Amino acid sequence: MTHLTHITPSARPKLVKRSWHIFDAKSHVLGRLATEVATHLIGKNKTDYSPEADMGDFIVVINSRHVKLTGNKELQKTYSRYSGYPGGLKKVTLEKAKANKPNFIIHKAVWGMLPKNKLRKIRIKRLFIYESDTHPHQKEVIAQG
């Protein structure tokens, strides 16, 4: 008597096909943009998605300076970091962060939406954020997000 067995093939890095997507931050709200970008970085938009494998695509975000915000977040939302020393707590409002480093707020939003595991740092390296609409990835980008 023969037993039929079926083994689901796992996603191997050589078989993963990565494409490039471009997102224009002018036409998106920050949180909605971050969820779309995180979904593509993880690879959940693909039919052969596997949670333990790194299946995501490359993402280019342009016009980060013009990202939209809802409500009163520009004045109320703060980003804080702590140096570890007494008196080393630094806080900056979203308004100041957007004026000084607009790429930071998109990077921070996407970073928070990625799963907290070993693939997080690898996935975030495939995210490229630019303040204007010019970027060096013109040849690679094939899909408009």
PDB file of N, CA and C in Angstrom, residues 80-126:
ATOM      1  N   SER A  80      10.083  60.900  20.340  1.00  0.00           N
ATOM      2  CA  SER A  80      11.027  61.056  21.443  1.00  0.00           C
ATOM      3  C   SER A  80      12.106  59.990  21.357  1.00  0.00           C
ATOM      4  N   ARG A  81      13.284  60.361  21.827  1.00  0.00           N
ATOM      5  CA  ARG A  81      14.396  59.417  21.919  1.00  0.00           C
ATOM      6  C   ARG A  81      15.133  59.699  23.227  1.00  0.00           C
ATOM      7  N   TYR A  82      15.769  58.677  23.753  1.00  0.00           N
ATOM      8  CA  TYR A  82      16.426  58.801  25.049  1.00  0.00           C
ATOM      9  C   TYR A  82      17.854  58.304  24.931  1.00  0.00           C
ATOM     10  N   SER A  83      18.805  59.126  25.365  1.00  0.00           N
ATOM     11  CA  SER A  83      20.220  58.789  25.240  1.00  0.00           C
ATOM     12  C   SER A  83      20.683  57.802  26.308  1.00  0.00           C
ATOM     13  N   GLY A  84      19.941  57.689  27.385  1.00  0.00           N
ATOM     14  CA  GLY A  84      20.346  56.819  28.475  1.00  0.00           C
ATOM     15  C   GLY A  84      20.966  57.582  29.630  1.00  0.00           C
ATOM     16  N   TYR A  85      21.235  58.844  29.424  1.00  0.00           N
ATOM     17  CA  TYR A  85      21.810  59.694  30.460  1.00  0.00           C
ATOM     18  C   TYR A  85      20.716  60.525  31.131  1.00  0.00           C
ATOM     19  N   PRO A  86      20.945  60.963  32.357  1.00  0.00           N
ATOM     20  CA  PRO A  86      19.970  61.846  33.010  1.00  0.00           C
ATOM     21  C   PRO A  86      19.783  63.132  32.206  1.00  0.00           C
ATOM     22  N   GLY A  87      18.554  63.492  31.973  1.00  0.00           N
ATOM     23  CA  GLY A  87      18.259  64.684  31.175  1.00  0.00           C
ATOM     24  C   GLY A  87      18.447  64.462  29.688  1.00  0.00           C
ATOM     25  N   GLY A  88      18.563  63.220  29.269  1.00  0.00           N
ATOM     26  CA  GLY A  88      18.847  62.919  27.865  1.00  0.00           C
ATOM     27  C   GLY A  88      17.623  62.608  27.029  1.00  0.00           C
ATOM     28  N   LEU A  89      16.435  62.959  27.502  1.00  0.00           N
ATOM     29  CA  LEU A  89      15.214  62.725  26.743  1.00  0.00           C
ATOM     30  C   LEU A  89      14.999  63.872  25.760  1.00  0.00           C
ATOM     31  N   LYS A  90      14.954  63.564  24.486  1.00  0.00           N
ATOM     32  CA  LYS A  90      14.749  64.579  23.447  1.00  0.00           C
ATOM     33  C   LYS A  90      13.396  64.341  22.800  1.00  0.00           C
ATOM     34  N   LYS A  91      12.625  65.408  22.636  1.00  0.00           N
ATOM     35  CA  LYS A  91      11.318  65.318  21.993  1.00  0.00           C
ATOM     36  C   LYS A  91      11.255  66.321  20.860  1.00  0.00           C
ATOM     37  N   VAL A  92      10.639  65.916  19.759  1.00  0.00           N
ATOM     38  CA  VAL A  92      10.455  66.808  18.618  1.00  0.00           C
ATOM     39  C   VAL A  92       9.045  66.588  18.074  1.00  0.00           C
ATOM     40  N   THR A  93       8.366  67.673  17.717  1.00  0.00           N
ATOM     41  CA  THR A  93       7.018  67.548  17.165  1.00  0.00           C
ATOM     42  C   THR A  93       7.100  67.105  15.715  1.00  0.00           C
ATOM     43  N   LEU A  94       5.998  66.577  15.217  1.00  0.00           N
ATOM     44  CA  LEU A  94       5.952  66.124  13.833  1.00  0.00           C
ATOM     45  C   LEU A  94       6.159  67.295  12.875  1.00  0.00           C
ATOM     46  N   GLU A  95       5.705  68.474  13.249  1.00  0.00           N
ATOM     47  CA  GLU A  95       5.862  69.664  12.412  1.00  0.00           C
ATOM     48  C   GLU A  95       7.343  69.985  12.188  1.00  0.00           C
ATOM     49  N   LYS A  96       8.137  69.946  13.264  1.00  0.00           N
ATOM     50  CA  LYS A  96       9.573  70.218  13.145  1.00  0.00           C
ATOM     51  C   LYS A  96      10.290  69.089  12.411  1.00  0.00           C
ATOM     52  N   ALA A  97       9.890  67.851  12.684  1.00  0.00           N
ATOM     53  CA  ALA A  97      10.512  66.714  12.010  1.00  0.00           C
ATOM     54  C   ALA A  97      10.236  66.758  10.513  1.00  0.00           C
ATOM     55  N   LYS A  98       9.030  67.161  10.134  1.00  0.00           N
ATOM     56  CA  LYS A  98       8.670  67.258   8.718  1.00  0.00           C
ATOM     57  C   LYS A  98       9.461  68.365   8.026  1.00  0.00           C
ATOM     58  N   ALA A  99       9.711  69.457   8.730  1.00  0.00           N
ATOM     59  CA  ALA A  99      10.477  70.565   8.159  1.00  0.00           C
ATOM     60  C   ALA A  99      11.958  70.204   8.010  1.00  0.00           C
ATOM     61  N   ASN A 100      12.518  69.509   9.003  1.00  0.00           N
ATOM     62  CA  ASN A 100      13.949  69.192   8.990  1.00  0.00           C
ATOM     63  C   ASN A 100      14.270  67.901   8.248  1.00  0.00           C
ATOM     64  N   LYS A 101      13.554  66.820   8.573  1.00  0.00           N
ATOM     65  CA  LYS A 101      13.823  65.509   7.981  1.00  0.00           C
ATOM     66  C   LYS A 101      12.510  64.851   7.562  1.00  0.00           C
ATOM     67  N   PRO A 102      11.949  65.212   6.404  1.00  0.00           N
ATOM     68  CA  PRO A 102      10.661  64.642   6.007  1.00  0.00           C
ATOM     69  C   PRO A 102      10.725  63.138   5.737  1.00  0.00           C
ATOM     70  N   ASN A 103      11.892  62.622   5.383  1.00  0.00           N
ATOM     71  CA  ASN A 103      12.020  61.184   5.136  1.00  0.00           C
ATOM     72  C   ASN A 103      11.877  60.390   6.432  1.00  0.00           C
ATOM     73  N   PHE A 104      12.256  61.002   7.543  1.00  0.00           N
ATOM     74  CA  PHE A 104      12.231  60.327   8.839  1.00  0.00           C
ATOM     75  C   PHE A 104      10.823  59.912   9.246  1.00  0.00           C
ATOM     76  N   ILE A 105       9.832  60.780   9.014  1.00  0.00           N
ATOM     77  CA  ILE A 105       8.484  60.462   9.494  1.00  0.00           C
ATOM     78  C   ILE A 105       7.879  59.287   8.721  1.00  0.00           C
ATOM     79  N   ILE A 106       8.167  59.187   7.427  1.00  0.00           N
ATOM     80  CA  ILE A 106       7.673  58.042   6.649  1.00  0.00           C
ATOM     81  C   ILE A 106       8.422  56.783   7.060  1.00  0.00           C
ATOM     82  N   HIS A 107       9.738  56.883   7.223  1.00  0.00           N
ATOM     83  CA  HIS A 107      10.551  55.742   7.639  1.00  0.00           C
ATOM     84  C   HIS A 107      10.082  55.214   8.992  1.00  0.00           C
ATOM     85  N   LYS A 108       9.822  56.119   9.926  1.00  0.00           N
ATOM     86  CA  LYS A 108       9.384  55.743  11.278  1.00  0.00           C
ATOM     87  C   LYS A 108       7.999  55.088  11.251  1.00  0.00           C
ATOM     88  N   ALA A 109       7.098  55.599  10.408  1.00  0.00           N
ATOM     89  CA  ALA A 109       5.750  55.031  10.311  1.00  0.00           C
ATOM     90  C   ALA A 109       5.792  53.622   9.724  1.00  0.00           C
ATOM     91  N   VAL A 110       6.596  53.427   8.682  1.00  0.00           N
ATOM     92  CA  VAL A 110       6.718  52.100   8.060  1.00  0.00           C
ATOM     93  C   VAL A 110       7.416  51.141   9.019  1.00  0.00           C
ATOM     94  N   TRP A 111       8.459  51.607   9.694  1.00  0.00           N
ATOM     95  CA  TRP A 111       9.198  50.786  10.659  1.00  0.00           C
ATOM     96  C   TRP A 111       8.261  50.240  11.735  1.00  0.00           C
ATOM     97  N   GLY A 112       7.324  51.064  12.183  1.00  0.00           N
ATOM     98  CA  GLY A 112       6.381  50.635  13.209  1.00  0.00           C
ATOM     99  C   GLY A 112       5.350  49.641  12.708  1.00  0.00           C
ATOM    100  N   MET A 113       5.136  49.595  11.398  1.00  0.00           N
ATOM    101  CA  MET A 113       4.131  48.689  10.835  1.00  0.00           C
ATOM    102  C   MET A 113       4.713  47.369  10.343  1.00  0.00           C
ATOM    103  N   LEU A 114       6.026  47.238  10.354  1.00  0.00           N
ATOM    104  CA  LEU A 114       6.640  45.963   9.982  1.00  0.00           C
ATOM    105  C   LEU A 114       6.621  45.021  11.184  1.00  0.00           C
ATOM    106  N   PRO A 115       6.531  43.707  10.942  1.00  0.00           N
ATOM    107  CA  PRO A 115       6.547  42.751  12.050  1.00  0.00           C
ATOM    108  C   PRO A 115       7.854  42.846  12.839  1.00  0.00           C
ATOM    109  N   LYS A 116       7.751  42.695  14.145  1.00  0.00           N
ATOM    110  CA  LYS A 116       8.920  42.816  15.015  1.00  0.00           C
ATOM    111  C   LYS A 116       9.651  41.476  15.069  1.00  0.00           C
ATOM    112  N   ASN A 117      10.423  41.170  14.022  1.00  0.00           N
ATOM    113  CA  ASN A 117      11.186  39.930  13.977  1.00  0.00           C
ATOM    114  C   ASN A 117      12.528  40.165  13.280  1.00  0.00           C
ATOM    115  N   LYS A 118      13.254  39.096  12.986  1.00  0.00           N
ATOM    116  CA  LYS A 118      14.598  39.223  12.418  1.00  0.00           C
ATOM    117  C   LYS A 118      14.603  39.769  10.994  1.00  0.00           C
ATOM    118  N   LEU A 119      13.483  39.687  10.303  1.00  0.00           N
ATOM    119  CA  LEU A 119      13.418  40.165   8.923  1.00  0.00           C
ATOM    120  C   LEU A 119      13.154  41.667   8.832  1.00  0.00           C
ATOM    121  N   ARG A 120      12.861  42.302   9.949  1.00  0.00           N
ATOM    122  CA  ARG A 120      12.486  43.718   9.943  1.00  0.00           C
ATOM    123  C   ARG A 120      13.587  44.608   9.356  1.00  0.00           C
ATOM    124  N   LYS A 121      14.825  44.442   9.797  1.00  0.00           N
ATOM    125  CA  LYS A 121      15.938  45.263   9.304  1.00  0.00           C
ATOM    126  C   LYS A 121      16.229  44.982   7.835  1.00  0.00           C
ATOM    127  N   ILE A 122      16.084  43.746   7.427  1.00  0.00           N
ATOM    128  CA  ILE A 122      16.327  43.376   6.027  1.00  0.00           C
ATOM    129  C   ILE A 122      15.276  44.010   5.131  1.00  0.00           C
ATOM    130  N   ARG A 123      14.030  43.987   5.577  1.00  0.00           N
ATOM    131  CA  ARG A 123      12.934  44.546   4.776  1.00  0.00           C
ATOM    132  C   ARG A 123      13.038  46.061   4.645  1.00  0.00           C
ATOM    133  N   ILE A 124      13.398  46.744   5.711  1.00  0.00           N
ATOM    134  CA  ILE A 124      13.441  48.211   5.674  1.00  0.00           C
ATOM    135  C   ILE A 124      14.564  48.708   4.761  1.00  0.00           C
ATOM    136  N   LYS A 125      15.566  47.887   4.499  1.00  0.00           N
ATOM    137  CA  LYS A 125      16.653  48.280   3.593  1.00  0.00           C
ATOM    138  C   LYS A 125      16.186  48.386   2.146  1.00  0.00           C
ATOM    139  N   ARG A 126      15.044  47.798   1.830  1.00  0.00           N
ATOM    140  CA  ARG A 126      14.504  47.877   0.464  1.00  0.00           C
ATOM    141  C   ARG A 126      13.580  49.077   0.275  1.00  0.00           C
TER     142      ARG A 126
END
